[in-house]
Short mmCIF file of C-alpha atoms in Angstrom, two decimals:
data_model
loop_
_atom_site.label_atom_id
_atom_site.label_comp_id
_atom_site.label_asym_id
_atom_site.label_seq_id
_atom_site.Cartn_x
_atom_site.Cartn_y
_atom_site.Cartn_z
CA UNK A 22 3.32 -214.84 270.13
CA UNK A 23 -0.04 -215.64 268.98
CA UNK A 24 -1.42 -219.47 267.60
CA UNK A 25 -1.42 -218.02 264.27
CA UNK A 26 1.80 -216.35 264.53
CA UNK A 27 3.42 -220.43 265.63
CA UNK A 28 2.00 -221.51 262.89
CA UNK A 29 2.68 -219.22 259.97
CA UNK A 30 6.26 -219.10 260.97
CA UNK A 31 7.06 -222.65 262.45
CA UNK A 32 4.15 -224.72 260.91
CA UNK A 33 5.81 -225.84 257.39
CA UNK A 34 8.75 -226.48 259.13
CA UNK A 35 7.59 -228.66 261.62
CA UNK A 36 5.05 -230.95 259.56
CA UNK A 37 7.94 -231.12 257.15
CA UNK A 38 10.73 -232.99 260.75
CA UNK A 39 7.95 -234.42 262.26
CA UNK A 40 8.96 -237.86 260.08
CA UNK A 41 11.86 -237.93 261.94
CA UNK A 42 9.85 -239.20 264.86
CA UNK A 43 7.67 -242.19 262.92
CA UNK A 44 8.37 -245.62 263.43
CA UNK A 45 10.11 -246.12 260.45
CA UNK A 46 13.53 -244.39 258.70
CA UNK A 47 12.84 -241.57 256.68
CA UNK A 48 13.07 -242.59 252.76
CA UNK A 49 15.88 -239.92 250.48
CA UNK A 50 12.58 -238.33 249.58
CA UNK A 51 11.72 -237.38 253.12
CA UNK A 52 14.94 -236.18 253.83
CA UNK A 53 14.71 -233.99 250.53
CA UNK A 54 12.11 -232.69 251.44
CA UNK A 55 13.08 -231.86 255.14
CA UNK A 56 16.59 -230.20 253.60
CA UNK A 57 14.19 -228.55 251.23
CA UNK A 58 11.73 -226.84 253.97
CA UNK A 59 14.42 -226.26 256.09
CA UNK A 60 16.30 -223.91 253.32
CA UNK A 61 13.22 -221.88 253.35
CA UNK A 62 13.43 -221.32 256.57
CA UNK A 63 16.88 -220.02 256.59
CA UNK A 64 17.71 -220.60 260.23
CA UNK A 65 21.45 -221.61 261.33
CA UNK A 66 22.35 -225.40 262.53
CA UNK A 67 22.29 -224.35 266.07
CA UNK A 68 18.52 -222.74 265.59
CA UNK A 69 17.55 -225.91 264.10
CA UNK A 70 18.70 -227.61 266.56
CA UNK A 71 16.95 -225.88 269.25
CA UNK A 72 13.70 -226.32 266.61
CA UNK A 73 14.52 -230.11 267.22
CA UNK A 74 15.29 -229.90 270.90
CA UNK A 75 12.79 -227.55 272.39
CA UNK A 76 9.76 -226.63 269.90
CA UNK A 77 9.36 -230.66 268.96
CA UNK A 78 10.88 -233.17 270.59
CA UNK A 79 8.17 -232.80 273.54
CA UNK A 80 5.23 -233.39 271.41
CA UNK A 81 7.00 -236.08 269.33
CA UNK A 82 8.77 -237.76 271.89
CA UNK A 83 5.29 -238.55 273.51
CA UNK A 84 4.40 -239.97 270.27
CA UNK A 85 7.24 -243.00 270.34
CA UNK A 86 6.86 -243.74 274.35
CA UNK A 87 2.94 -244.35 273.61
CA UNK A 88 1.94 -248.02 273.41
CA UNK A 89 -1.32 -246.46 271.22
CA UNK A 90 0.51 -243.30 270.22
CA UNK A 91 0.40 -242.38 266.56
CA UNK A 92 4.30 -243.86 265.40
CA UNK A 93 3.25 -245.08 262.11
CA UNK A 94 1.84 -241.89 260.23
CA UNK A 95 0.58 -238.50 261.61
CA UNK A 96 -3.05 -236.73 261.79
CA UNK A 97 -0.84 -233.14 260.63
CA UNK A 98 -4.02 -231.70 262.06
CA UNK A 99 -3.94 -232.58 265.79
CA UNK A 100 -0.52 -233.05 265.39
CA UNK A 101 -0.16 -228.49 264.82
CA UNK A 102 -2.65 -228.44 267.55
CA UNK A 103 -0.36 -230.19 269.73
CA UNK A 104 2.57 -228.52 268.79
CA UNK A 105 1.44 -224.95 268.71
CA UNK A 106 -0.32 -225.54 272.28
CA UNK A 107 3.26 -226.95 273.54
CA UNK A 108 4.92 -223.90 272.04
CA UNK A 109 2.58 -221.23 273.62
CA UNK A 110 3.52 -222.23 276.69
CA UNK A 111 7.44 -222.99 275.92
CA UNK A 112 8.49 -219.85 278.04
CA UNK A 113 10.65 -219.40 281.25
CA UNK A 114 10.69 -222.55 283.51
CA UNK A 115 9.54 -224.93 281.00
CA UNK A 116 11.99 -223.64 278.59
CA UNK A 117 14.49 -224.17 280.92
CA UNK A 118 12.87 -227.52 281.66
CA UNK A 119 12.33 -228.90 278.27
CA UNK A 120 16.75 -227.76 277.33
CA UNK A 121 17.59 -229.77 280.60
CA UNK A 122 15.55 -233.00 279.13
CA UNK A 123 16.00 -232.42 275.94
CA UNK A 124 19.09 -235.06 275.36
CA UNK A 125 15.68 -237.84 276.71
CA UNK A 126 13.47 -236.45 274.45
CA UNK A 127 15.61 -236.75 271.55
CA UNK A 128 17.48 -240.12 272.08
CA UNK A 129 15.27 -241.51 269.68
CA UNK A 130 15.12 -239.26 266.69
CA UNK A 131 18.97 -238.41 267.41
CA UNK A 132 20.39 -240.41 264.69
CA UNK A 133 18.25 -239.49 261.99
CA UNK A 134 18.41 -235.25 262.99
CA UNK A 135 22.76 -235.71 262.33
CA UNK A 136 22.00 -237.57 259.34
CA UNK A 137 19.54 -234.23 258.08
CA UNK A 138 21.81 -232.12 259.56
CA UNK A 139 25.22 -233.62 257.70
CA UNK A 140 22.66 -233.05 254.70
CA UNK A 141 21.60 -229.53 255.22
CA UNK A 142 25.30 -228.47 256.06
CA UNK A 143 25.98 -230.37 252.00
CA UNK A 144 23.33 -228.48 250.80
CA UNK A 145 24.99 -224.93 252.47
CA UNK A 146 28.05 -226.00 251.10
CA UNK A 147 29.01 -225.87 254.95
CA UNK A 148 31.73 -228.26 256.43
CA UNK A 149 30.24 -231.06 258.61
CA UNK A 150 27.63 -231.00 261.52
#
Protein backbone atom coordinates (compact mmCIF):
# COMPACT_ATOMS: atom_id res chain seq x y z
CA UNK A 1 0.00 0.00 0.00
CA UNK A 2 1.03 3.30 -1.15
CA UNK A 3 1.35 6.85 1.26
CA UNK A 4 -1.64 8.00 -0.44
CA UNK A 5 -3.49 4.87 -0.24
CA UNK A 6 -2.72 5.14 4.22
CA UNK A 7 -4.00 8.14 4.06
CA UNK A 8 -7.17 8.20 2.04
CA UNK A 9 -8.32 5.17 3.85
CA UNK A 10 -6.89 5.51 7.49
CA UNK A 11 -6.19 9.34 7.61
CA UNK A 12 -9.77 10.72 8.90
CA UNK A 13 -9.82 8.07 11.15
CA UNK A 14 -6.75 8.52 12.79
CA UNK A 15 -6.64 12.48 13.20
CA UNK A 16 -10.15 11.96 14.45
CA UNK A 17 -8.38 8.97 17.94
CA UNK A 18 -5.36 10.70 17.99
CA UNK A 19 -7.07 12.89 21.13
CA UNK A 20 -7.10 9.93 22.90
CA UNK A 21 -3.39 10.27 23.39
CA UNK A 22 -3.24 14.27 24.59
CA UNK A 23 -2.58 15.17 27.95
CA UNK A 24 -5.87 15.89 28.83
CA UNK A 25 -9.48 13.72 28.81
CA UNK A 26 -11.28 13.95 25.78
CA UNK A 27 -14.42 16.47 26.22
CA UNK A 28 -18.31 14.55 25.02
CA UNK A 29 -17.55 16.51 21.89
CA UNK A 30 -14.35 14.66 21.14
CA UNK A 31 -15.75 11.51 21.81
CA UNK A 32 -18.73 12.45 19.37
CA UNK A 33 -16.81 13.08 17.09
CA UNK A 34 -14.45 9.95 17.37
CA UNK A 35 -17.92 7.64 17.48
CA UNK A 36 -18.87 9.79 14.54
CA UNK A 37 -15.60 9.09 12.24
CA UNK A 38 -15.44 5.82 13.37
CA UNK A 39 -19.16 4.96 11.91
CA UNK A 40 -17.83 6.05 8.65
CA UNK A 41 -15.41 3.84 8.72
CA UNK A 42 -17.50 0.86 9.32
CA UNK A 43 -14.87 -1.44 10.74
CA UNK A 44 -15.81 -4.10 13.61
CA UNK A 45 -14.63 -3.54 17.47
CA UNK A 46 -11.88 -5.97 17.02
CA UNK A 47 -10.52 -3.94 13.71
CA UNK A 48 -10.63 -0.92 15.73
CA UNK A 49 -8.93 -2.25 18.10
CA UNK A 50 -6.09 -3.39 16.12
CA UNK A 51 -6.41 0.48 14.51
CA UNK A 52 -5.66 1.41 18.25
CA UNK A 53 -3.11 -1.25 18.97
CA UNK A 54 -0.96 -1.52 15.91
CA UNK A 55 -1.52 1.47 13.27
CA UNK A 56 -1.33 4.20 16.40
CA UNK A 57 -0.36 3.47 19.53
CA UNK A 58 3.46 3.49 18.27
CA UNK A 59 3.42 6.95 17.02
CA UNK A 60 1.25 8.21 19.90
CA UNK A 61 2.70 6.39 22.58
CA UNK A 62 6.06 8.23 21.75
CA UNK A 63 4.15 11.32 22.07
CA UNK A 64 3.22 10.83 26.09
CA UNK A 65 6.84 9.20 27.09
CA UNK A 66 8.49 12.56 25.56
CA UNK A 67 9.54 15.12 28.17
CA UNK A 68 9.23 17.80 24.92
CA UNK A 69 6.83 15.59 22.99
CA UNK A 70 3.72 17.25 21.64
CA UNK A 71 0.93 15.98 24.69
CA UNK A 72 -0.98 19.11 24.76
CA UNK A 73 -2.34 19.57 21.06
CA UNK A 74 -1.14 18.02 17.72
CA UNK A 75 0.65 19.52 14.42
CA UNK A 76 -2.16 16.93 12.29
CA UNK A 77 0.48 17.59 9.67
CA UNK A 78 3.64 15.89 10.99
CA UNK A 79 1.55 14.03 13.03
CA UNK A 80 0.05 11.90 9.23
CA UNK A 81 3.63 12.04 8.32
CA UNK A 82 4.49 10.11 11.26
CA UNK A 83 1.82 7.85 11.16
CA UNK A 84 1.72 6.94 7.53
CA UNK A 85 5.71 6.43 7.65
CA UNK A 86 5.05 3.99 10.81
CA UNK A 87 2.36 2.22 8.82
CA UNK A 88 4.43 1.64 5.58
CA UNK A 89 6.62 -0.22 7.33
CA UNK A 90 4.01 -2.08 9.83
CA UNK A 91 4.59 -5.48 7.96
CA UNK A 92 5.96 -8.94 9.08
CA UNK A 93 8.38 -8.71 12.12
CA UNK A 94 7.38 -5.39 13.24
CA UNK A 95 3.83 -6.33 13.02
CA UNK A 96 4.49 -9.06 15.04
CA UNK A 97 6.59 -6.76 17.20
CA UNK A 98 4.36 -3.84 17.65
CA UNK A 99 0.98 -6.86 18.74
CA UNK A 100 3.57 -8.27 21.33
CA UNK A 101 4.07 -4.51 22.88
CA UNK A 102 1.10 -3.33 22.16
CA UNK A 103 -0.56 -3.81 25.89
CA UNK A 104 2.91 -0.92 26.75
CA UNK A 105 2.00 1.16 24.15
CA UNK A 106 -1.48 1.47 25.08
CA UNK A 107 -1.44 1.54 28.96
CA UNK A 108 -1.95 5.04 28.73
CA UNK A 109 -4.74 5.72 26.31
CA UNK A 110 -6.40 2.31 27.60
CA UNK A 111 -9.03 3.82 29.65
CA UNK A 112 -10.25 6.33 27.42
CA UNK A 113 -10.30 3.62 24.01
CA UNK A 114 -13.11 1.27 26.47
CA UNK A 115 -14.80 4.34 27.27
CA UNK A 116 -15.12 5.10 23.02
CA UNK A 117 -15.53 1.72 22.54
CA UNK A 118 -18.63 1.17 25.28
CA UNK A 119 -19.80 4.30 23.09
CA UNK A 120 -19.44 3.03 19.63
CA UNK A 121 -20.96 -0.45 20.67
CA UNK A 122 -24.31 2.26 22.08
CA UNK A 123 -24.19 3.81 18.98
CA UNK A 124 -24.38 0.05 16.99
CA UNK A 125 -26.97 -0.74 19.25
CA UNK A 126 -24.36 -3.60 20.14
CA UNK A 127 -24.19 -5.11 23.74
CA UNK A 128 -21.07 -3.97 25.70
CA UNK A 129 -17.29 -3.85 24.76
Amino acid sequence: MDAQTLVDERGELWLALAPLWLEREPRETDYARMVEVIQRHDLTLHELEWVFRLELAPVLARHQMSVAGEWRRFDDHKLMRQLVAHNLRLTGWRRKSWALFSGLTTMMARHRWSELMERVAVARGETGY
